[in-house]
Structures are given as structure tokens and as C-alpha cells.
PDB file of C-alpha atoms and ligand atoms in Angstrom:
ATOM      1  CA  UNK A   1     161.335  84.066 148.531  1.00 96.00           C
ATOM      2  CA  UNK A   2     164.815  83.731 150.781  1.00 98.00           C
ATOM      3  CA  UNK A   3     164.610  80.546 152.282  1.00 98.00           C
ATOM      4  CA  UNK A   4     167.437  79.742 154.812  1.00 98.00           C
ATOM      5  CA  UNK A   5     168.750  76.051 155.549  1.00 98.00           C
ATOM      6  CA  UNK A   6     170.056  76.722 158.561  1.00 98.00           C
ATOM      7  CA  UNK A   7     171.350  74.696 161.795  1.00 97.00           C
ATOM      8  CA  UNK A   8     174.217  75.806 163.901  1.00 95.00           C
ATOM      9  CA  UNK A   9     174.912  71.766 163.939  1.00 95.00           C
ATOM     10  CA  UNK A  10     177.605  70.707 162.092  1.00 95.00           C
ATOM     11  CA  UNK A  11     176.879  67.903 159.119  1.00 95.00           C
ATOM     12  CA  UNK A  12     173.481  67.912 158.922  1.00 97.00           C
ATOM     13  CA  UNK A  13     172.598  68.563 155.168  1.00 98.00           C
ATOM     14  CA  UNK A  14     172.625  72.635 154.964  1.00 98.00           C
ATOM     15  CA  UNK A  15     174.668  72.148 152.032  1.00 98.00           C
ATOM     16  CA  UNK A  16     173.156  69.688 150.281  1.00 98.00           C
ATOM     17  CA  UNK A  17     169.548  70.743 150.650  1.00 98.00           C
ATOM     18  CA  UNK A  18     170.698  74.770 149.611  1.00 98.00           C
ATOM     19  CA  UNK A  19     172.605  73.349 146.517  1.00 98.00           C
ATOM     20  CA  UNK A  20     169.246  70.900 145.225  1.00 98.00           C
ATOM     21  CA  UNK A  21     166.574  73.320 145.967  1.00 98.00           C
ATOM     22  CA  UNK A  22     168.159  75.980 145.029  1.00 98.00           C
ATOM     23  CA  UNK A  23     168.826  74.052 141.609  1.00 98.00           C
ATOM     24  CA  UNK A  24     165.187  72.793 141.671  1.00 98.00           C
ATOM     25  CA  UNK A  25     164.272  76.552 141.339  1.00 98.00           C
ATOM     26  CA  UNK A  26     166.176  77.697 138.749  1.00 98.00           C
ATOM     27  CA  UNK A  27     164.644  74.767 136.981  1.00 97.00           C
ATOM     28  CA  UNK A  28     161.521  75.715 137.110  1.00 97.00           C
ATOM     29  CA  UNK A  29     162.268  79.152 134.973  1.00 96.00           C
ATOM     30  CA  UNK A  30     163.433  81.046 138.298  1.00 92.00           C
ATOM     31  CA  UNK A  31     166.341  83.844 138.515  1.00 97.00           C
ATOM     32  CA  UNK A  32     167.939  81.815 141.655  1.00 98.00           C
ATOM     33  CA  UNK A  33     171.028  83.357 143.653  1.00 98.00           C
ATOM     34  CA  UNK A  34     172.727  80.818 145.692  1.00 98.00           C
ATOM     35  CA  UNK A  35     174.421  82.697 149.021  1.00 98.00           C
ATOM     36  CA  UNK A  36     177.433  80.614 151.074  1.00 98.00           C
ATOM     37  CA  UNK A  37     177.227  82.319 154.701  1.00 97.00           C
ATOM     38  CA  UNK A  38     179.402  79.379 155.727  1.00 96.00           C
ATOM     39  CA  UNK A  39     182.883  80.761 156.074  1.00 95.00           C
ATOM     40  CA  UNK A  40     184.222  76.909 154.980  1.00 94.00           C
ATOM     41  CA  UNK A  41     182.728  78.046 151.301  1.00 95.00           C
ATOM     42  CA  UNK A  42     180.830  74.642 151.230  1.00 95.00           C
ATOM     43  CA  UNK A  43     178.162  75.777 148.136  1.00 96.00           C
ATOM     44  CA  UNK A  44     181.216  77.804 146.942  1.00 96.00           C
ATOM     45  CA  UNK A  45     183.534  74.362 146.537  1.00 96.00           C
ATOM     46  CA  UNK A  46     180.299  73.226 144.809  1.00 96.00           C
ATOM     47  CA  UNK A  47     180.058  75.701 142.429  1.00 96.00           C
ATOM     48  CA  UNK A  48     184.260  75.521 141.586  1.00 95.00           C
ATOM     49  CA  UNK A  49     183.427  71.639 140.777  1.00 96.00           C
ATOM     50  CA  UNK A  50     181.241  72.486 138.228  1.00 96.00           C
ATOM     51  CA  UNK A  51     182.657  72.169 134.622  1.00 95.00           C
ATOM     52  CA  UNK A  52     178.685  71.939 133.021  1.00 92.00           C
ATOM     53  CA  UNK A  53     177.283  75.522 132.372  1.00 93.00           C
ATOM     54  CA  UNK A  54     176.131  77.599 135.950  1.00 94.00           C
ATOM     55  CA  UNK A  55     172.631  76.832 137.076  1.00 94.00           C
ATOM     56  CA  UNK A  56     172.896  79.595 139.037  1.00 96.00           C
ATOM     57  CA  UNK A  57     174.640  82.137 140.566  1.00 97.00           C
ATOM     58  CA  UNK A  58     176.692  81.529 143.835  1.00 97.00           C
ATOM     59  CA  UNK A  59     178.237  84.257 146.084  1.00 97.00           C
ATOM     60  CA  UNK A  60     180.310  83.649 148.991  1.00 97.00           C
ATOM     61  CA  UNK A  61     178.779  85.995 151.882  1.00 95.00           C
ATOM     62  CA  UNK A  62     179.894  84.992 155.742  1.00 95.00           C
ATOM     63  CA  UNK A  63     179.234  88.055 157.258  1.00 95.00           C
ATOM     64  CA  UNK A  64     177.243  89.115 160.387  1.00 96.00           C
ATOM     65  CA  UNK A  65     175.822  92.108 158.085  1.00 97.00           C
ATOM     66  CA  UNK A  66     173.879  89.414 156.023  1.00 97.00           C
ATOM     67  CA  UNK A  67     170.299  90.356 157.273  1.00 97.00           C
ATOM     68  CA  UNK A  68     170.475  94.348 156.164  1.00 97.00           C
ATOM     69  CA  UNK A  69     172.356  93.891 152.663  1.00 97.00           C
ATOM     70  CA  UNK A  70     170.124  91.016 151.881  1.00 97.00           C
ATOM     71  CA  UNK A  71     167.526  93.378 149.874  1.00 96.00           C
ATOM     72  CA  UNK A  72     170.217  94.682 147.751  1.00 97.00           C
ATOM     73  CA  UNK A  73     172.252  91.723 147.391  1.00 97.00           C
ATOM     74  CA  UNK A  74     168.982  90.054 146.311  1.00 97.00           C
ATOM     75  CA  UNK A  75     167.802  92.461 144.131  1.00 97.00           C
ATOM     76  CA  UNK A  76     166.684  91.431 140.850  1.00 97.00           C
ATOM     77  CA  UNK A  77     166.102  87.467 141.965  1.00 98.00           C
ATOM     78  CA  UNK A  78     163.132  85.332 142.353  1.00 98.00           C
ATOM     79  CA  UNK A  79     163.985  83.315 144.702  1.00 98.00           C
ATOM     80  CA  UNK A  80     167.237  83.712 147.279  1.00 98.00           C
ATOM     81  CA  UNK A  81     168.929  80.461 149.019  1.00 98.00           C
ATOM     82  CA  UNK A  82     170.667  80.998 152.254  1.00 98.00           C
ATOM     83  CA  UNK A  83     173.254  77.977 152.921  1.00 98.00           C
ATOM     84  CA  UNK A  84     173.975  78.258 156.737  1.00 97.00           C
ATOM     85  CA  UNK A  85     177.102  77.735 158.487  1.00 94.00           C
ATOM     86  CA  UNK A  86     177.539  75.117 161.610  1.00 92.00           C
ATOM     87  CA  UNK A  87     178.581  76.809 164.510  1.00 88.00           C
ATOM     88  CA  UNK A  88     179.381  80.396 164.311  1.00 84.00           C
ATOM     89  CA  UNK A  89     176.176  82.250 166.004  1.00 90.00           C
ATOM     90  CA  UNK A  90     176.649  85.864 164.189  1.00 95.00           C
ATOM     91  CA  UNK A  91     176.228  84.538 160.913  1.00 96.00           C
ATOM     92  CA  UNK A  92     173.669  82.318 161.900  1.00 96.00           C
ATOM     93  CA  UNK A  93     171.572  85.066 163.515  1.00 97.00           C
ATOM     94  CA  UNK A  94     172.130  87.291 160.582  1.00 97.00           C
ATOM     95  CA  UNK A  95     170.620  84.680 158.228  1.00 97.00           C
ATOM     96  CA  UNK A  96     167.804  83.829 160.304  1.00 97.00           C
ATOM     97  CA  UNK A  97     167.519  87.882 160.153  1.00 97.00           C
ATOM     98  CA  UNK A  98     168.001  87.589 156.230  1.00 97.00           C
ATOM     99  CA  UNK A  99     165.165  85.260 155.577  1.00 98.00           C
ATOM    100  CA  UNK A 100     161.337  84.631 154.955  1.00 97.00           C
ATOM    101  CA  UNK A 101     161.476  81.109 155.652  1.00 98.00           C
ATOM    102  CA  UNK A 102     164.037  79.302 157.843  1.00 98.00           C
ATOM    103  CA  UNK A 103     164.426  74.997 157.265  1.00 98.00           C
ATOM    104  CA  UNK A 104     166.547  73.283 160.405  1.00 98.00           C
ATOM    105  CA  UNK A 105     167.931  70.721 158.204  1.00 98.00           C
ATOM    106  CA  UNK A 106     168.079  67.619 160.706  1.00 97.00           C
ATOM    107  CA  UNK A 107     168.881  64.233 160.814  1.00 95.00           C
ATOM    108  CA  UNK A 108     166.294  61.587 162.379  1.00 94.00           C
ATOM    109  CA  UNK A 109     168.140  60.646 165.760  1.00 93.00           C
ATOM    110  CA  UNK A 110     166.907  62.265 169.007  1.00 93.00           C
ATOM    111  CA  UNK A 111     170.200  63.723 169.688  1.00 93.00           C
ATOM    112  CA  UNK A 112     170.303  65.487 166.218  1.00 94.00           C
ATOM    113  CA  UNK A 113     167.032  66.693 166.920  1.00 95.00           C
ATOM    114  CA  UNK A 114     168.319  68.586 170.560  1.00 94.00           C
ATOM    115  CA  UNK A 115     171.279  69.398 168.739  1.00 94.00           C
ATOM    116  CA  UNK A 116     169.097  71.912 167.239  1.00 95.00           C
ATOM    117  CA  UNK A 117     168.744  73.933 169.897  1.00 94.00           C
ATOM    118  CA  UNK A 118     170.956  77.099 168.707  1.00 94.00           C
ATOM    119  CA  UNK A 119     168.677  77.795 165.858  1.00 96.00           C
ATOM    120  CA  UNK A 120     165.309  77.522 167.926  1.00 96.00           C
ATOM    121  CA  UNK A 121     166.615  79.589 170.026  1.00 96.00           C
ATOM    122  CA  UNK A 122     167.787  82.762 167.163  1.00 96.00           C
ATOM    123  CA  UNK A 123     164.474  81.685 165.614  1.00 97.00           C
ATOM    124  CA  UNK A 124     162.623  82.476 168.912  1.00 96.00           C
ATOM    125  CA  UNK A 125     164.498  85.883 168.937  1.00 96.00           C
ATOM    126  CA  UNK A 126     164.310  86.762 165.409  1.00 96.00           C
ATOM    127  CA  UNK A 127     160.422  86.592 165.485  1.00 96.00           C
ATOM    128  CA  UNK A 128     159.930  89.650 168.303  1.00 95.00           C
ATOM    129  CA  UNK A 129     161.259  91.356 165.055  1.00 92.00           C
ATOM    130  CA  UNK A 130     159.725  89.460 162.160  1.00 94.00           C
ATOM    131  CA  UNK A 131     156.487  88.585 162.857  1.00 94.00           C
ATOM    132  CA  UNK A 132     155.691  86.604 159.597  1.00 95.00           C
ATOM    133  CA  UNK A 133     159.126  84.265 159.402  1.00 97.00           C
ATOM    134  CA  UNK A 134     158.522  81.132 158.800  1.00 98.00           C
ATOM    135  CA  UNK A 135     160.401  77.759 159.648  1.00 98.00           C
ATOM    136  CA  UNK A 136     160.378  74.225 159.985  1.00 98.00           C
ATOM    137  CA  UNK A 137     162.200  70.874 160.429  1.00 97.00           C
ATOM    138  CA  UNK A 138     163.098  68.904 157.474  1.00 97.00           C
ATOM    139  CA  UNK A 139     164.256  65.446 158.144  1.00 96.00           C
ATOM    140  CA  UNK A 140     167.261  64.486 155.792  1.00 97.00           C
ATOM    141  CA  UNK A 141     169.493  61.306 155.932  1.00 96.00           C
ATOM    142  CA  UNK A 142     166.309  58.914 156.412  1.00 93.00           C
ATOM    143  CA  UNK A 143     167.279  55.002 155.755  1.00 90.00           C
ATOM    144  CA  UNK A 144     165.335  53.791 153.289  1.00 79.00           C
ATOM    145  CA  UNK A 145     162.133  52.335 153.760  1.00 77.00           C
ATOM    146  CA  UNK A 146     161.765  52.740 157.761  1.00 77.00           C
ATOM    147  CA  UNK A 147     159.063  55.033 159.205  1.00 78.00           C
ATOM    148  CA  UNK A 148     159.975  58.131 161.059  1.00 79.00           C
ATOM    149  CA  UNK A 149     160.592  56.417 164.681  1.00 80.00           C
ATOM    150  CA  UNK A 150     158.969  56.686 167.676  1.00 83.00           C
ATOM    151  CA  UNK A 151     161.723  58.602 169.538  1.00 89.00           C
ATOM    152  CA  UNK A 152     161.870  60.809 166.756  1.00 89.00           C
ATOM    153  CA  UNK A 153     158.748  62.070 167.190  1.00 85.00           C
ATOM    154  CA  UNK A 154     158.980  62.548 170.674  1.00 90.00           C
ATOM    155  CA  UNK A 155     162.422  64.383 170.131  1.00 93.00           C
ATOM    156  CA  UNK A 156     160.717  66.455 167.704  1.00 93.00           C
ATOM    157  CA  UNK A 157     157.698  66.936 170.079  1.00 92.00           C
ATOM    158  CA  UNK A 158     160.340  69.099 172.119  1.00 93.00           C
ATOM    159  CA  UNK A 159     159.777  71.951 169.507  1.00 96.00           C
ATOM    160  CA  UNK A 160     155.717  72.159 169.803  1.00 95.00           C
ATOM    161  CA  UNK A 161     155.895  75.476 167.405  1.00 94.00           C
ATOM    162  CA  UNK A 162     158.036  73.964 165.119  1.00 97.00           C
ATOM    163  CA  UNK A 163     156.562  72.029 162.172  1.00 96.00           C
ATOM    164  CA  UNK A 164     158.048  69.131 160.500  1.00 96.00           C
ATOM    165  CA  UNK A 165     157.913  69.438 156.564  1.00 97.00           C
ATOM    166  CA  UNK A 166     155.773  65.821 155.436  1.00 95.00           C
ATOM    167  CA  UNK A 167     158.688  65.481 152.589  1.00 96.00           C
ATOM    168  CA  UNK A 168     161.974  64.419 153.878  1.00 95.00           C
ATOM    169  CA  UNK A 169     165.127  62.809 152.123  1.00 96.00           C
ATOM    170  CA  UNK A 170     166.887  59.387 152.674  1.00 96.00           C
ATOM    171  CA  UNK A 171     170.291  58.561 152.697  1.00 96.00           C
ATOM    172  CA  UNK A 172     171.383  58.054 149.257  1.00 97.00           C
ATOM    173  CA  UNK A 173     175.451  58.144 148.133  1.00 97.00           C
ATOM    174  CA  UNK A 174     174.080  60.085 145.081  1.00 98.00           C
ATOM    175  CA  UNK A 175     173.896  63.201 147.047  1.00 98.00           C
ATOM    176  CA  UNK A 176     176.980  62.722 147.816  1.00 97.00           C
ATOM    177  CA  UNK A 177     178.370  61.805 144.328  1.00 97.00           C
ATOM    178  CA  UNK A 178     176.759  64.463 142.282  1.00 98.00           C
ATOM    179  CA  UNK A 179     177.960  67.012 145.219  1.00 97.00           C
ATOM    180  CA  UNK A 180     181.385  66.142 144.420  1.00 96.00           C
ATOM    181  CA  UNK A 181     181.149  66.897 141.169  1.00 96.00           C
ATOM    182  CA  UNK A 182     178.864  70.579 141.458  1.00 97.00           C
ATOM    183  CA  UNK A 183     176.048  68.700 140.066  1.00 98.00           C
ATOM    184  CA  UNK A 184     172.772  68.756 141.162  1.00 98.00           C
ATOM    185  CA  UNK A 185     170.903  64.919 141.441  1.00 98.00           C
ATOM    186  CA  UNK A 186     168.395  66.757 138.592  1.00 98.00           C
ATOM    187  CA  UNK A 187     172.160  65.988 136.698  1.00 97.00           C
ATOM    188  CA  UNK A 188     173.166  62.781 137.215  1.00 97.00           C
ATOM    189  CA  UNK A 189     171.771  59.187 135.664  1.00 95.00           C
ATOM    190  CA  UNK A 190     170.003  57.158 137.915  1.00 94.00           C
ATOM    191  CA  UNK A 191     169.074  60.014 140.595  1.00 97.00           C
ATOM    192  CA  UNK A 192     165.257  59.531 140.072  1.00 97.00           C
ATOM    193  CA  UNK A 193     163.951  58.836 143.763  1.00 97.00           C
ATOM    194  CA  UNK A 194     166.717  61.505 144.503  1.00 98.00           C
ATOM    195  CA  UNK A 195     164.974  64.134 142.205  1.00 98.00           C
ATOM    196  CA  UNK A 196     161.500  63.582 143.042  1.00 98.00           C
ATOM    197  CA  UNK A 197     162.390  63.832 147.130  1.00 98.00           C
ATOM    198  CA  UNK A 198     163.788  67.508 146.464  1.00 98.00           C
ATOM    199  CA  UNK A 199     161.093  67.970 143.897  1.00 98.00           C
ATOM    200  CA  UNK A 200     158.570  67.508 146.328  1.00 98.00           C
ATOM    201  CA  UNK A 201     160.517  69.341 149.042  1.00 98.00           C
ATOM    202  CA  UNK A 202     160.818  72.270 146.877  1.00 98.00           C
ATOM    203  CA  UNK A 203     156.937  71.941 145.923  1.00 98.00           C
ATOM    204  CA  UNK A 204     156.408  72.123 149.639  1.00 98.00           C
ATOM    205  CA  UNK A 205     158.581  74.943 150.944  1.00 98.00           C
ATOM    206  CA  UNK A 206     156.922  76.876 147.876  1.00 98.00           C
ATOM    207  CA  UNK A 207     153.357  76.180 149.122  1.00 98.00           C
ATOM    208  CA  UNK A 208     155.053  76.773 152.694  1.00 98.00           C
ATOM    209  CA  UNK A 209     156.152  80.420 151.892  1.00 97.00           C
ATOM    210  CA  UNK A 210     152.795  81.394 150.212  1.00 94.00           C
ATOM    211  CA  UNK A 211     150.979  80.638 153.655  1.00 88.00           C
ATOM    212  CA  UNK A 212     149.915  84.098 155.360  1.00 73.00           C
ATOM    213  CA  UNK A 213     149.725  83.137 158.839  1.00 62.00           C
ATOM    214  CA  UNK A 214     153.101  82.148 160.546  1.00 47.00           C
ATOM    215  CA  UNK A 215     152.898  78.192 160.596  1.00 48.00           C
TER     216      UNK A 215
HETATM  217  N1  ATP B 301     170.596  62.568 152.167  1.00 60.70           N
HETATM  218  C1  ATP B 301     171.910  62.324 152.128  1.00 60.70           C
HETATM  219  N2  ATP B 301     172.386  61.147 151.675  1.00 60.70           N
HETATM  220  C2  ATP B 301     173.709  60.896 151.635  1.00 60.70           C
HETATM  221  N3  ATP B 301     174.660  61.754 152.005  1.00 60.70           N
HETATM  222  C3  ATP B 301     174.247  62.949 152.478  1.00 60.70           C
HETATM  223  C4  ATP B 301     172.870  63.310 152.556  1.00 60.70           C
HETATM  224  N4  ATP B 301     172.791  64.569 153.055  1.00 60.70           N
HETATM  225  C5  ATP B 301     174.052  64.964 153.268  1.00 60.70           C
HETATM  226  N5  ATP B 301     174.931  63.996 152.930  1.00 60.70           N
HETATM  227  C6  ATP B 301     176.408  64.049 153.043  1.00 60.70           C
HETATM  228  O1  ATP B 301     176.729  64.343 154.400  1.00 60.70           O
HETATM  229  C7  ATP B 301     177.794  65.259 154.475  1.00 60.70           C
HETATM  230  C8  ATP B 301     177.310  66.509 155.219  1.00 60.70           C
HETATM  231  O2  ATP B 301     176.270  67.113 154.434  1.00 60.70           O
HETATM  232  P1  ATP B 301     176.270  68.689 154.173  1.00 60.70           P
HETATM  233  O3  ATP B 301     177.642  69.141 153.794  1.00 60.70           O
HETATM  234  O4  ATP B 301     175.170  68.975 153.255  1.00 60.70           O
HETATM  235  O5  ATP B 301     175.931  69.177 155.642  1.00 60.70           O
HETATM  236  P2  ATP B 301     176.078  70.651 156.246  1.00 60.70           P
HETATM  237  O6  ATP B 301     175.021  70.790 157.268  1.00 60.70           O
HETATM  238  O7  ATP B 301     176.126  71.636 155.144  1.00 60.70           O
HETATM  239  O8  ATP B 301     177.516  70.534 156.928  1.00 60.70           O
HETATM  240  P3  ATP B 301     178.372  71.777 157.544  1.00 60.70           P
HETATM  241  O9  ATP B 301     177.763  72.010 158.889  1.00 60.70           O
HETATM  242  O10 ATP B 301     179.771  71.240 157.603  1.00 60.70           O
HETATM  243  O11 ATP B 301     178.201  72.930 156.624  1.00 60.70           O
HETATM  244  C9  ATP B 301     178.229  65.525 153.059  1.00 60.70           C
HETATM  245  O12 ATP B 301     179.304  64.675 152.747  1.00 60.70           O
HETATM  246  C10 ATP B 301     177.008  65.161 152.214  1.00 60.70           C
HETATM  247  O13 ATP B 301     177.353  64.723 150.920  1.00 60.70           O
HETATM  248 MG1   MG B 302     177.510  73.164 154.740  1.00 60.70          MG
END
């Protein structure tokens, strides 16, 4: 599977959900290549934080050629995780191109939700040429114990062919702390409601991916 986390929005978790799924993977006894199309080498920092062994391997790859080296760069790999950058469309396009299954990493506000436009939009175009991608929202940076909002849902009511992954992940600083140090949360004490959101994330973009028809 190549599964893309990608938003043309700036801050919205690309990172951070590429870095813990990908990890979740190569838990679970995949060969897991970790690809930085962000030019800022965001999963790359990750990786250079990292004194514990590599999880798995990271290669820094912002270029607008993405989409037709993909098969070779990919070779030999289970599973391939695209880490989108913010802003530049070329690279975005080209990882859209790249992928089986595109996640638009937002966060719950309205405005987040329109700010995620751009990738719709390359999503919309990418299809006419790959009939079977796949993509969805995924909600990140929920606060704890609050239901998805009303004007969330009509926000995300904007994208009627876009689904909305049931798992999500809340704001927690330990996303933040074990990104600081290359860790995954699988890594660090105390990350248990941490783990078993990107646990069940990763359970669902699995399931997600095995679906024939386009969702
Ligand atoms: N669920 C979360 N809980 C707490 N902090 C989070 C969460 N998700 C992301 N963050 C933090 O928010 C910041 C932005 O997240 P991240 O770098 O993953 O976004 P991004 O979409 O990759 O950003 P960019 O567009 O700059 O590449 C980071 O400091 C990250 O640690
Ligand atoms: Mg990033």
C-alpha cells in the first residue's frame, strides 16, 4: 500500500500522522519506507533525532517526479508512507499521483476544513487518471472528550465524496514530545490512549485500502 497524508495546508498533522503510522506498520512485521516530499525535511528532522535503532527507512524525496519513480523507489516494501508538504502544488500533485490511498489530515474547525480545498481539488484531477485512488478526511488535534461539532460536520458536508475516517486523534503534547525526540508514541511511557488512536487509525486505513470499490 502507498498511503499519502497529504494537505497543501500548513500545520495540520501530515507529519505526525506519516511518522506514527508509518511506525505502526513496521510494527506489525512490515518492510515500511518512510518518503519526506516536504522540501522543509519534516520526517527527515525526525529521523536525525533518533538515537534508538531505525524503525524504518526514511528518504528525503521533494520532487515533482514523485508519482513515476514511485514503483521503483518502492520496490521491495510492503507498505510506502507519503509525508506531504504544505503549500507547494507540484509536489503535492505528484504525491496524490504517487499513491493508492490519499488521508487530508485536518483539524476540526470549519475553516481548517475549507482550508482543504487544494487537495480536493488535485484529488478530483488525479482520479480522471486513477480510477481506484482512494482518500479520506482524518480529523487530528480533537480536544479531549468533546464530540465532533456541529459545524464540523457541516464543514465537512462541503466534501459529499469525501469520507471521514470514524478514528481520529486528540490533542495530546505527547505527539509532540516523542516527535522531538524521533520517537514514535509506540516509544514513549505513558503514550497509551496515544498508541491505541494510531493503532486503530492504522487498523482502519488498512481495512480502507483493501476495499475494491473507490469509497
Ligand atoms: N494530535 C496532536 N496533538 C498535539 N500536537 C500535535 C498533534 N498533531 C500535530 N501536533 C503538533 O502540531 C505541529 C504541526 O504538526 P505536523 O508537523 O505534524 O503538521 P504538518 O501538517 O506536517 O505541518 P507542515 O505543513 O509544516 O508540514 C507539530 O508541532 C506537532 O507536534
Ligand atoms: Mg510536515
Amino acid at each position: 500500500m502507498i498511503v499519502g497524508f497529504l494537505n497543501q495546508k500548513g500545520g495540520v498533522g501530515k507529519t505526525t500522522l506519516s511518522v506514527n503510522v508509518a511506525a505502526s506498520l513496521a510494527r506489525r512485521g512490515g518492510r515500511v519506507l518512510l518518503i519526506d516530499a516536504d522540501p522543509q525535511g519534516s520526517s527527515l528532522d525526525w529521523a536525525a533525532a533518533r538515537e534508538a535503532a531505525p524503525l524504518l527507512s526514511v528518504a528525503g524525496l521533494p520532487r515533482p517526479t514523485l508519482h513515476k519513480e514511485i514503483g521503483q523507489i518502492g520496490y521491495g516494501y510492503d507498505h510506502v508512507v507519503i509525508d506531504g508538504p504544505p503549500r507547494v502544488t507540484d509536489l503535492a500533485r505528484s504525491a496524490v499521483m504517487a499513491a493508492d490511498v490519499v488521508l487530508i489530515p485536518t483539524q476540526p474547525s470549519p475553516y481548517d476544513i475549507w482550508a482543504s480545498d487544494e487537495v480536493v481539488k488535485l484529488i478530483g484531477e488525479a482520479i480522471v487518471f486513477k480510477e481506484d485512488l482512494k482518500y479520506a478526511f482524518v480529523i487530528n488535534r480533537k480536544i479531549s472528550n468533546t464530540s465532533i461539532g456541529r459545524d464540523v460536520r457541516e464543514a465537512l458536508a462541503a466534501y459529499p465524496d469525501v469520507p471521514v475516517f470514524e478514528s481520529s486523534l486528540t490533542q495530546r503534547v505527547i505527539f509532540a514530545e516523542a516527535a522531538a525526540r524521533g520517537l514514535s508514541v509506540h516509544e514513549v511511557d505513558g503514550a497509551v490512549r496515544a498508541v491505541s488512536e494510531i493503532e486503530a487509525l492504522t487498523d482502519e486505513l488498512l481495512e480502507f485500502a483493501k476495499l475494491k470499490e473507490p469509497a
